[in-house]
PDB file of C-alpha atoms and ligand atoms in Angstrom:
ATOM      1  CA  MET A   1      40.991 -39.635  58.901  1.00 48.00           C
ATOM      2  CA  GLU A   2      38.288 -42.247  58.415  1.00 53.00           C
ATOM      3  CA  ILE A   3      39.056 -44.918  55.889  1.00 57.00           C
ATOM      4  CA  ASP A   4      36.333 -46.475  53.807  1.00 58.00           C
ATOM      5  CA  ARG A   5      37.652 -50.028  53.882  1.00 62.00           C
ATOM      6  CA  ARG A   6      35.663 -51.206  50.885  1.00 57.00           C
ATOM      7  CA  ALA A   7      36.724 -48.252  48.761  1.00 58.00           C
ATOM      8  CA  PHE A   8      40.336 -48.745  49.751  1.00 58.00           C
ATOM      9  CA  ILE A   9      40.305 -52.446  48.848  1.00 60.00           C
ATOM     10  CA  ALA A  10      38.564 -51.654  45.556  1.00 56.00           C
ATOM     11  CA  SER A  11      41.215 -49.050  44.764  1.00 57.00           C
ATOM     12  CA  LEU A  12      43.825 -51.791  44.968  1.00 58.00           C
ATOM     13  CA  GLY A  13      41.993 -54.040  42.559  1.00 54.00           C
ATOM     14  CA  GLY A  14      39.759 -56.027  44.928  1.00 58.00           C
ATOM     15  CA  ALA A  15      40.203 -58.505  47.735  1.00 62.00           C
ATOM     16  CA  ALA A  16      42.095 -61.052  45.617  1.00 57.00           C
ATOM     17  CA  ALA A  17      44.680 -58.454  44.594  1.00 56.00           C
ATOM     18  CA  VAL A  18      45.086 -57.346  48.216  1.00 61.00           C
ATOM     19  CA  ALA A  19      45.585 -60.945  49.346  1.00 62.00           C
ATOM     20  CA  GLY A  20      48.537 -61.202  46.970  1.00 60.00           C
ATOM     21  CA  MET A  21      50.257 -58.104  48.356  1.00 62.00           C
ATOM     22  CA  SER A  22      53.002 -58.111  50.963  1.00 56.00           C
ATOM     23  CA  HIS A  23      52.461 -56.330  54.314  1.00 59.00           C
ATOM     24  CA  GLU A  24      54.858 -53.648  53.207  1.00 57.00           C
ATOM     25  CA  ALA A  25      53.071 -53.086  49.914  1.00 58.00           C
ATOM     26  CA  LYS A  26      49.745 -52.837  51.772  1.00 62.00           C
ATOM     27  CA  ALA A  27      51.090 -50.316  54.247  1.00 57.00           C
ATOM     28  CA  GLU A  28      52.510 -48.224  51.447  1.00 57.00           C
ATOM     29  CA  ALA A  29      49.290 -48.381  49.463  1.00 60.00           C
ATOM     30  CA  LEU A  30      47.297 -47.282  52.501  1.00 60.00           C
ATOM     31  CA  GLU A  31      49.551 -44.310  53.026  1.00 58.00           C
ATOM     32  CA  HIS A  32      49.247 -43.325  49.374  1.00 56.00           C
ATOM     33  CA  TYR A  33      45.467 -43.750  49.498  1.00 57.00           C
ATOM     34  CA  MET A  34      45.174 -41.531  52.567  1.00 58.00           C
ATOM     35  CA  GLU A  35      47.254 -38.832  50.894  1.00 55.00           C
ATOM     36  CA  GLU A  36      44.966 -38.866  47.869  1.00 57.00           C
ATOM     37  CA  GLN A  37      41.834 -38.739  49.992  1.00 58.00           C
ATOM     38  CA  LEU A  38      43.250 -35.855  51.947  1.00 54.00           C
ATOM     39  CA  ASP A  39      44.108 -33.915  48.804  1.00 56.00           C
ATOM     40  CA  ALA A  40      40.603 -34.496  47.469  1.00 56.00           C
ATOM     41  CA  GLN A  41      39.031 -33.315  50.739  1.00 58.00           C
ATOM     42  CA  VAL A  42      41.160 -30.184  50.874  1.00 55.00           C
ATOM     43  CA  ALA A  43      40.232 -29.370  47.278  1.00 59.00           C
ATOM     44  CA  ALA A  44      36.526 -29.957  47.966  1.00 60.00           C
ATOM     45  CA  ASN A  45      36.546 -27.882  51.174  1.00 60.00           C
ATOM     46  CA  SER A  46      38.299 -24.930  49.593  1.00 62.00           C
ATOM     47  CA  GLY A  47      35.480 -24.798  47.023  1.00 63.00           C
ATOM     48  CA  GLN A  48      37.886 -23.444  44.462  1.00 72.00           C
ATOM     49  CA  ALA A  49      38.511 -24.683  40.976  1.00 80.00           C
ATOM     50  CA  GLU A  50      41.862 -26.383  40.696  1.00 86.00           C
ATOM     51  CA  LYS A  51      44.649 -24.136  39.418  1.00 92.00           C
ATOM     52  CA  PHE A  52      46.601 -25.943  36.727  1.00 95.00           C
ATOM     53  CA  PRO A  53      50.319 -25.259  36.259  1.00 96.00           C
ATOM     54  CA  THR A  54      51.874 -23.730  33.162  1.00 97.00           C
ATOM     55  CA  VAL A  55      54.411 -25.503  30.978  1.00 97.00           C
ATOM     56  CA  ALA A  56      57.087 -23.161  32.398  1.00 98.00           C
ATOM     57  CA  GLU A  57      56.146 -24.084  35.979  1.00 97.00           C
ATOM     58  CA  ILE A  58      56.400 -27.768  35.181  1.00 97.00           C
ATOM     59  CA  GLU A  59      59.787 -27.234  33.520  1.00 97.00           C
ATOM     60  CA  ALA A  60      61.012 -25.366  36.575  1.00 97.00           C
ATOM     61  CA  GLN A  61      60.481 -28.554  38.614  1.00 96.00           C
ATOM     62  CA  ILE A  62      62.930 -30.616  36.552  1.00 97.00           C
ATOM     63  CA  GLU A  63      66.016 -29.709  38.550  1.00 97.00           C
ATOM     64  CA  THR A  64      64.246 -30.184  41.890  1.00 95.00           C
ATOM     65  CA  ARG A  65      64.248 -33.985  41.436  1.00 93.00           C
ATOM     66  CA  ASP A  66      66.903 -36.656  41.493  1.00 92.00           C
ATOM     67  CA  PHE A  67      65.163 -38.633  38.773  1.00 94.00           C
ATOM     68  CA  ARG A  68      63.516 -37.762  35.483  1.00 96.00           C
ATOM     69  CA  ARG A  69      59.755 -37.781  35.117  1.00 95.00           C
ATOM     70  CA  GLY A  70      59.931 -40.272  32.278  1.00 97.00           C
ATOM     71  CA  THR A  71      61.491 -42.979  34.462  1.00 96.00           C
ATOM     72  CA  GLY A  72      59.401 -46.143  34.518  1.00 97.00           C
ATOM     73  CA  SER A  73      57.585 -46.656  37.800  1.00 95.00           C
ATOM     74  CA  LEU A  74      59.493 -49.866  38.559  1.00 96.00           C
ATOM     75  CA  PHE A  75      62.693 -47.800  38.660  1.00 96.00           C
ATOM     76  CA  ALA A  76      61.926 -44.948  41.013  1.00 94.00           C
ATOM     77  CA  SER A  77      59.707 -44.444  44.006  1.00 89.00           C
ATOM     78  CA  ASN A  78      58.276 -41.078  44.921  1.00 79.00           C
ATOM     79  CA  ARG A  79      57.540 -42.396  48.404  1.00 82.00           C
ATOM     80  CA  GLY A  80      60.802 -43.447  50.036  1.00 89.00           C
ATOM     81  CA  ASN A  81      63.113 -46.215  48.919  1.00 93.00           C
ATOM     82  CA  VAL A  82      62.163 -48.774  46.329  1.00 93.00           C
ATOM     83  CA  LYS A  83      61.335 -52.299  47.564  1.00 93.00           C
ATOM     84  CA  LYS A  84      62.957 -55.627  46.806  1.00 95.00           C
ATOM     85  CA  LEU A  85      60.831 -57.289  44.145  1.00 97.00           C
ATOM     86  CA  PRO A  86      59.615 -60.892  44.330  1.00 97.00           C
ATOM     87  CA  ALA A  87      61.401 -63.293  41.973  1.00 97.00           C
ATOM     88  CA  MET A  88      59.523 -64.271  38.836  1.00 97.00           C
ATOM     89  CA  PRO A  89      58.833 -67.858  37.725  1.00 98.00           C
ATOM     90  CA  ASP A  90      61.161 -69.468  35.162  1.00 98.00           C
ATOM     91  CA  LYS A  91      58.572 -69.172  32.397  1.00 98.00           C
ATOM     92  CA  PRO A  92      56.637 -66.019  33.237  1.00 98.00           C
ATOM     93  CA  THR A  93      53.194 -65.423  31.814  1.00 98.00           C
ATOM     94  CA  LEU A  94      51.301 -62.167  31.367  1.00 98.00           C
ATOM     95  CA  LYS A  95      49.425 -62.994  34.592  1.00 98.00           C
ATOM     96  CA  ASP A  96      52.738 -63.281  36.471  1.00 98.00           C
ATOM     97  CA  PHE A  97      53.739 -59.831  35.240  1.00 98.00           C
ATOM     98  CA  PHE A  98      50.413 -58.395  36.387  1.00 98.00           C
ATOM     99  CA  GLU A  99      50.758 -59.966  39.827  1.00 97.00           C
ATOM    100  CA  LEU A 100      54.473 -59.480  40.453  1.00 97.00           C
ATOM    101  CA  ARG A 101      55.449 -56.355  38.488  1.00 97.00           C
ATOM    102  CA  PHE A 102      52.408 -54.288  37.433  1.00 96.00           C
ATOM    103  CA  GLN A 103      50.329 -54.431  40.602  1.00 91.00           C
ATOM    104  CA  PRO A 104      48.002 -52.924  41.618  1.00 89.00           C
ATOM    105  CA  ALA A 105      47.453 -52.071  37.896  1.00 92.00           C
ATOM    106  CA  ASN A 106      44.239 -50.435  38.947  1.00 90.00           C
ATOM    107  CA  HIS A 107      44.046 -47.978  36.069  1.00 91.00           C
ATOM    108  CA  VAL A 108      44.356 -50.535  33.258  1.00 95.00           C
ATOM    109  CA  LEU A 109      42.015 -52.970  35.040  1.00 94.00           C
ATOM    110  CA  GLN A 110      39.404 -50.248  35.443  1.00 92.00           C
ATOM    111  CA  SER A 111      39.764 -49.289  31.775  1.00 94.00           C
ATOM    112  CA  ALA A 112      39.341 -52.881  30.620  1.00 95.00           C
ATOM    113  CA  THR A 113      36.396 -53.387  32.985  1.00 92.00           C
ATOM    114  CA  ARG A 114      34.670 -50.376  31.458  1.00 91.00           C
ATOM    115  CA  ALA A 115      35.400 -51.625  27.924  1.00 94.00           C
ATOM    116  CA  MET A 116      33.899 -54.996  28.788  1.00 94.00           C
ATOM    117  CA  LYS A 117      30.800 -53.456  30.388  1.00 91.00           C
ATOM    118  CA  THR A 118      30.177 -51.289  27.345  1.00 91.00           C
ATOM    119  CA  GLY A 119      30.403 -54.271  25.001  1.00 95.00           C
ATOM    120  CA  MET A 120      33.579 -53.467  23.108  1.00 96.00           C
ATOM    121  CA  SER A 121      35.414 -55.989  20.935  1.00 98.00           C
ATOM    122  CA  GLU A 122      37.823 -58.430  22.551  1.00 98.00           C
ATOM    123  CA  GLU A 123      40.746 -56.774  20.733  1.00 98.00           C
ATOM    124  CA  ILE A 124      39.840 -53.452  22.350  1.00 98.00           C
ATOM    125  CA  ILE A 125      39.242 -54.944  25.787  1.00 97.00           C
ATOM    126  CA  LEU A 126      42.727 -56.472  25.546  1.00 98.00           C
ATOM    127  CA  ALA A 127      44.138 -53.130  24.346  1.00 98.00           C
ATOM    128  CA  CYS A 128      42.584 -51.372  27.351  1.00 97.00           C
ATOM    129  CA  LEU A 129      44.039 -54.005  29.673  1.00 97.00           C
ATOM    130  CA  LEU A 130      47.535 -53.485  28.245  1.00 98.00           C
ATOM    131  CA  HIS A 131      47.480 -49.845  27.129  1.00 98.00           C
ATOM    132  CA  ASP A 132      49.639 -48.403  29.943  1.00 97.00           C
ATOM    133  CA  VAL A 133      51.522 -51.375  31.397  1.00 98.00           C
ATOM    134  CA  VAL A 134      54.733 -50.178  29.705  1.00 98.00           C
ATOM    135  CA  LEU A 135      54.706 -47.196  32.104  1.00 97.00           C
ATOM    136  CA  ASN A 136      56.423 -49.585  34.493  1.00 98.00           C
ATOM    137  CA  LEU A 137      59.363 -49.517  32.097  1.00 98.00           C
ATOM    138  CA  ILE A 138      59.335 -46.044  30.573  1.00 98.00           C
ATOM    139  CA  LYS A 139      56.928 -43.146  30.220  1.00 98.00           C
ATOM    140  CA  PRO A 140      57.773 -40.867  27.249  1.00 98.00           C
ATOM    141  CA  ASP A 141      56.164 -42.076  24.011  1.00 98.00           C
ATOM    142  CA  HIS A 142      54.478 -44.854  25.953  1.00 98.00           C
ATOM    143  CA  GLY A 143      52.046 -45.557  23.107  1.00 98.00           C
ATOM    144  CA  TRP A 144      54.875 -46.542  20.788  1.00 98.00           C
ATOM    145  CA  TRP A 145      56.898 -48.381  23.444  1.00 98.00           C
ATOM    146  CA  GLY A 146      53.795 -50.137  24.743  1.00 98.00           C
ATOM    147  CA  ALA A 147      52.716 -51.335  21.304  1.00 98.00           C
ATOM    148  CA  GLN A 148      56.224 -52.559  20.487  1.00 98.00           C
ATOM    149  CA  MET A 149      56.350 -54.530  23.707  1.00 98.00           C
ATOM    150  CA  ILE A 150      53.116 -56.446  23.073  1.00 98.00           C
ATOM    151  CA  GLU A 151      53.175 -56.581  19.271  1.00 98.00           C
ATOM    152  CA  PRO A 152      54.612 -60.119  18.928  1.00 98.00           C
ATOM    153  CA  TYR A 153      51.805 -61.516  21.095  1.00 98.00           C
ATOM    154  CA  VAL A 154      48.545 -59.671  20.301  1.00 98.00           C
ATOM    155  CA  PRO A 155      46.192 -59.067  17.326  1.00 98.00           C
ATOM    156  CA  GLU A 156      47.272 -56.270  14.980  1.00 98.00           C
ATOM    157  CA  LYS A 157      44.313 -54.091  15.982  1.00 98.00           C
ATOM    158  CA  THR A 158      45.246 -54.344  19.656  1.00 98.00           C
ATOM    159  CA  ALA A 159      48.812 -53.157  19.031  1.00 98.00           C
ATOM    160  CA  PHE A 160      47.513 -50.374  16.742  1.00 98.00           C
ATOM    161  CA  ALA A 161      45.097 -49.189  19.432  1.00 98.00           C
ATOM    162  CA  VAL A 162      47.817 -49.112  22.084  1.00 98.00           C
ATOM    163  CA  ARG A 163      50.344 -47.354  19.811  1.00 98.00           C
ATOM    164  CA  TYR A 164      47.995 -44.516  18.884  1.00 98.00           C
ATOM    165  CA  HIS A 165      45.970 -43.981  22.059  1.00 98.00           C
ATOM    166  CA  GLN A 166      48.848 -41.759  23.227  1.00 98.00           C
ATOM    167  CA  THR A 167      48.273 -39.392  20.281  1.00 98.00           C
ATOM    168  CA  LEU A 168      44.473 -39.339  20.469  1.00 98.00           C
ATOM    169  CA  ARG A 169      44.542 -38.468  24.178  1.00 97.00           C
ATOM    170  CA  PHE A 170      45.465 -34.911  23.129  1.00 98.00           C
ATOM    171  CA  TYR A 171      42.496 -34.505  20.782  1.00 98.00           C
ATOM    172  CA  PRO A 172      38.897 -34.384  21.998  1.00 97.00           C
ATOM    173  CA  ASP A 173      36.231 -36.233  20.057  1.00 97.00           C
ATOM    174  CA  PRO A 174      32.905 -35.373  21.716  1.00 95.00           C
ATOM    175  CA  GLU A 175      30.976 -37.527  19.275  1.00 96.00           C
ATOM    176  CA  ALA A 176      32.900 -40.577  20.442  1.00 96.00           C
ATOM    177  CA  GLY A 177      32.530 -39.440  24.069  1.00 94.00           C
ATOM    178  CA  TYR A 178      36.096 -38.294  24.652  1.00 95.00           C
ATOM    179  CA  GLU A 179      37.040 -34.951  26.206  1.00 95.00           C
ATOM    180  CA  TYR A 180      40.469 -33.494  26.901  1.00 95.00           C
ATOM    181  CA  PRO A 181      41.419 -34.758  30.389  1.00 93.00           C
ATOM    182  CA  ASP A 182      42.033 -32.439  33.356  1.00 91.00           C
ATOM    183  CA  GLN A 183      44.878 -34.763  34.246  1.00 91.00           C
ATOM    184  CA  TYR A 184      46.742 -33.521  31.148  1.00 95.00           C
ATOM    185  CA  TYR A 185      46.408 -29.874  32.239  1.00 95.00           C
ATOM    186  CA  ARG A 186      47.937 -31.049  35.500  1.00 94.00           C
ATOM    187  CA  ILE A 187      50.866 -33.054  34.120  1.00 95.00           C
ATOM    188  CA  PHE A 188      51.696 -31.226  30.863  1.00 97.00           C
ATOM    189  CA  GLY A 189      50.604 -27.680  31.805  1.00 97.00           C
ATOM    190  CA  HIS A 190      47.406 -25.918  30.749  1.00 96.00           C
ATOM    191  CA  ASP A 191      49.159 -24.102  27.885  1.00 97.00           C
ATOM    192  CA  TYR A 192      50.806 -27.232  26.456  1.00 98.00           C
ATOM    193  CA  GLN A 193      50.776 -27.806  22.693  1.00 98.00           C
ATOM    194  CA  PRO A 194      51.590 -31.324  21.466  1.00 98.00           C
ATOM    195  CA  PRO A 195      54.781 -31.495  19.344  1.00 98.00           C
ATOM    196  CA  LYS A 196      54.660 -31.701  15.575  1.00 98.00           C
ATOM    197  CA  TYR A 197      55.112 -35.470  15.328  1.00 98.00           C
ATOM    198  CA  ILE A 198      52.008 -35.948  17.484  1.00 98.00           C
ATOM    199  CA  GLU A 199      50.047 -33.461  15.371  1.00 98.00           C
ATOM    200  CA  ASP A 200      51.157 -35.201  12.185  1.00 98.00           C
ATOM    201  CA  THR A 201      50.240 -38.589  13.620  1.00 98.00           C
ATOM    202  CA  TYR A 202      46.791 -37.235  14.526  1.00 98.00           C
ATOM    203  CA  LYS A 203      46.192 -35.876  11.007  1.00 98.00           C
ATOM    204  CA  TRP A 204      47.136 -39.255   9.560  1.00 98.00           C
ATOM    205  CA  LEU A 205      44.997 -41.171  12.075  1.00 98.00           C
ATOM    206  CA  LYS A 206      41.895 -39.080  11.465  1.00 97.00           C
ATOM    207  CA  ASN A 207      41.481 -40.613   8.041  1.00 97.00           C
ATOM    208  CA  HIS A 208      42.658 -44.082   8.934  1.00 98.00           C
ATOM    209  CA  LYS A 209      40.187 -46.960   8.657  1.00 98.00           C
ATOM    210  CA  TRP A 210      41.180 -48.035  12.179  1.00 98.00           C
ATOM    211  CA  TYR A 211      40.802 -44.581  13.756  1.00 98.00           C
ATOM    212  CA  MET A 212      38.158 -45.869  16.159  1.00 98.00           C
ATOM    213  CA  GLU A 213      40.425 -48.564  17.647  1.00 98.00           C
ATOM    214  CA  PRO A 214      42.755 -46.207  19.565  1.00 98.00           C
ATOM    215  CA  ARG A 215      39.850 -43.787  20.022  1.00 98.00           C
ATOM    216  CA  LEU A 216      37.955 -46.432  21.975  1.00 97.00           C
ATOM    217  CA  VAL A 217      40.979 -46.906  24.224  1.00 97.00           C
ATOM    218  CA  THR A 218      40.924 -43.181  25.029  1.00 97.00           C
ATOM    219  CA  VAL A 219      37.200 -43.379  25.767  1.00 95.00           C
ATOM    220  CA  ASN A 220      37.964 -46.015  28.405  1.00 93.00           C
ATOM    221  CA  ASP A 221      41.112 -44.271  29.608  1.00 90.00           C
ATOM    222  CA  LEU A 222      39.675 -42.988  32.844  1.00 75.00           C
ATOM    223  CA  TYR A 223      41.351 -41.413  35.766  1.00 62.00           C
ATOM    224  CA  ALA A 224      38.067 -41.447  37.629  1.00 56.00           C
ATOM    225  CA  PHE A 225      38.277 -43.251  40.893  1.00 57.00           C
ATOM    226  CA  ASP A 226      35.177 -45.323  41.370  1.00 65.00           C
ATOM    227  CA  PRO A 227      35.065 -46.566  44.963  1.00 62.00           C
ATOM    228  CA  ASN A 228      32.526 -49.219  44.029  1.00 68.00           C
ATOM    229  CA  ALA A 229      34.536 -50.623  41.160  1.00 71.00           C
ATOM    230  CA  LYS A 230      35.804 -54.080  41.983  1.00 76.00           C
ATOM    231  CA  VAL A 231      38.510 -54.885  39.522  1.00 88.00           C
ATOM    232  CA  SER A 232      40.729 -57.894  39.026  1.00 93.00           C
ATOM    233  CA  LEU A 233      42.490 -59.680  36.202  1.00 97.00           C
ATOM    234  CA  GLU A 234      40.254 -62.723  36.535  1.00 96.00           C
ATOM    235  CA  PRO A 235      37.389 -61.593  34.223  1.00 96.00           C
ATOM    236  CA  PHE A 236      39.902 -61.026  31.417  1.00 98.00           C
ATOM    237  CA  MET A 237      41.729 -64.347  31.545  1.00 98.00           C
ATOM    238  CA  ASP A 238      39.524 -65.885  28.811  1.00 98.00           C
ATOM    239  CA  ILE A 239      40.232 -62.983  26.466  1.00 98.00           C
ATOM    240  CA  VAL A 240      43.937 -63.157  27.314  1.00 98.00           C
ATOM    241  CA  GLY A 241      43.810 -66.903  26.607  1.00 98.00           C
ATOM    242  CA  ARG A 242      42.179 -66.356  23.220  1.00 98.00           C
ATOM    243  CA  HIS A 243      44.208 -63.377  22.003  1.00 98.00           C
ATOM    244  CA  PHE A 244      47.527 -63.173  23.837  1.00 98.00           C
ATOM    245  CA  LYS A 245      50.029 -65.641  22.370  1.00 98.00           C
ATOM    246  CA  GLN A 246      51.802 -66.678  25.516  1.00 98.00           C
ATOM    247  CA  PRO A 247      55.261 -67.979  24.446  1.00 98.00           C
ATOM    248  CA  LYS A 248      56.034 -71.464  25.763  1.00 98.00           C
ATOM    249  CA  GLU A 249      59.546 -70.362  26.858  1.00 98.00           C
ATOM    250  CA  GLY A 250      57.992 -67.591  28.979  1.00 98.00           C
ATOM    251  CA  LEU A 251      57.797 -63.848  28.287  1.00 98.00           C
ATOM    252  CA  GLY A 252      61.333 -62.542  28.089  1.00 98.00           C
ATOM    253  CA  TYR A 253      62.898 -65.831  26.981  1.00 98.00           C
ATOM    254  CA  ASP A 254      61.260 -66.384  23.598  1.00 98.00           C
ATOM    255  CA  ASN A 255      63.734 -64.332  21.564  1.00 98.00           C
ATOM    256  CA  SER A 256      61.036 -62.033  20.161  1.00 98.00           C
ATOM    257  CA  PRO A 257      61.843 -58.429  19.123  1.00 98.00           C
ATOM    258  CA  SER A 258      60.587 -57.248  22.527  1.00 98.00           C
ATOM    259  CA  SER A 259      61.821 -60.019  24.859  1.00 98.00           C
ATOM    260  CA  HIS A 260      64.440 -57.682  26.337  1.00 98.00           C
ATOM    261  CA  MET A 261      61.721 -55.251  27.424  1.00 98.00           C
ATOM    262  CA  TRP A 262      59.991 -57.949  29.476  1.00 98.00           C
ATOM    263  CA  ARG A 263      63.344 -59.066  30.898  1.00 98.00           C
ATOM    264  CA  THR A 264      64.174 -55.511  31.954  1.00 98.00           C
ATOM    265  CA  MET A 265      60.936 -55.349  33.923  1.00 98.00           C
ATOM    266  CA  MET A 266      61.680 -58.741  35.392  1.00 98.00           C
ATOM    267  CA  HIS A 267      65.099 -57.548  36.646  1.00 98.00           C
ATOM    268  CA  PRO A 268      65.025 -53.779  37.071  1.00 98.00           C
ATOM    269  CA  ASP A 269      67.835 -53.999  39.648  1.00 97.00           C
ATOM    270  CA  ASN A 270      70.392 -55.354  37.178  1.00 98.00           C
ATOM    271  CA  PRO A 271      73.265 -52.856  36.915  1.00 97.00           C
ATOM    272  CA  LEU A 272      73.767 -53.422  33.179  1.00 97.00           C
TER     273      LEU A 272
HETATM  274 FE1  FE2 B   1      48.221 -44.057  28.116  1.00 80.87          FE
HETATM  275 FE1  FE2 B   2      45.675 -44.810  30.502  1.00 80.87          FE
END
């Protein structure tokens, strides 16, 4: 298979991100990239619309795995064994987490890049940058977990947007430019109905004065793979500096209500 070098590097977050990766991480990323390209080619060549699974088919897969789907991505690898992680500095910053635990973080970087290009507020750009980073820790209810994790350090609107983007992802809003994502037919099943607590949260959000904050995160919540997108953390460091209250003791050691969450991502190999 021919590899478009530029597209591959862009998919990892740009040349700077690649430079920071180990040889092993690069090899693994290349393999993953080739698999994705192959899947896309097969789908395109067959000329058929993708067939989405049902909820029952997805449930039938549960007992075929030795891990649960909600496991944070730092804790399980679907491509061979997990790797030894680099140590973190004594006083880790958000940037250290991006470089040493969240990488390549392509999805959140692409979302934030789009938010910046379309002139959104700094609170929303920051929300886009952070909206899914908690998936490294845990996946179910990631809006709530994700907001809790960042809440001590970010503006109220940013935490609100992260908490409720999870709910609004299930509800199209064509006027705002948000459609139900194909990816959700794929991962939840095409006949999936959100549970009652999500429905109730949606009804409450619809009339909330801050409805548009999480809505704008969903608008930027793309799964699209743009081979020309060059993304890195660098363009967001000013916004992070202005709006993310970096604790002087380091994330994880500042005794905030969510310090333990950062510590768990720092040391996912701890047995207890
Ligand atoms: Fe999300
Ligand atoms: Fe997302």
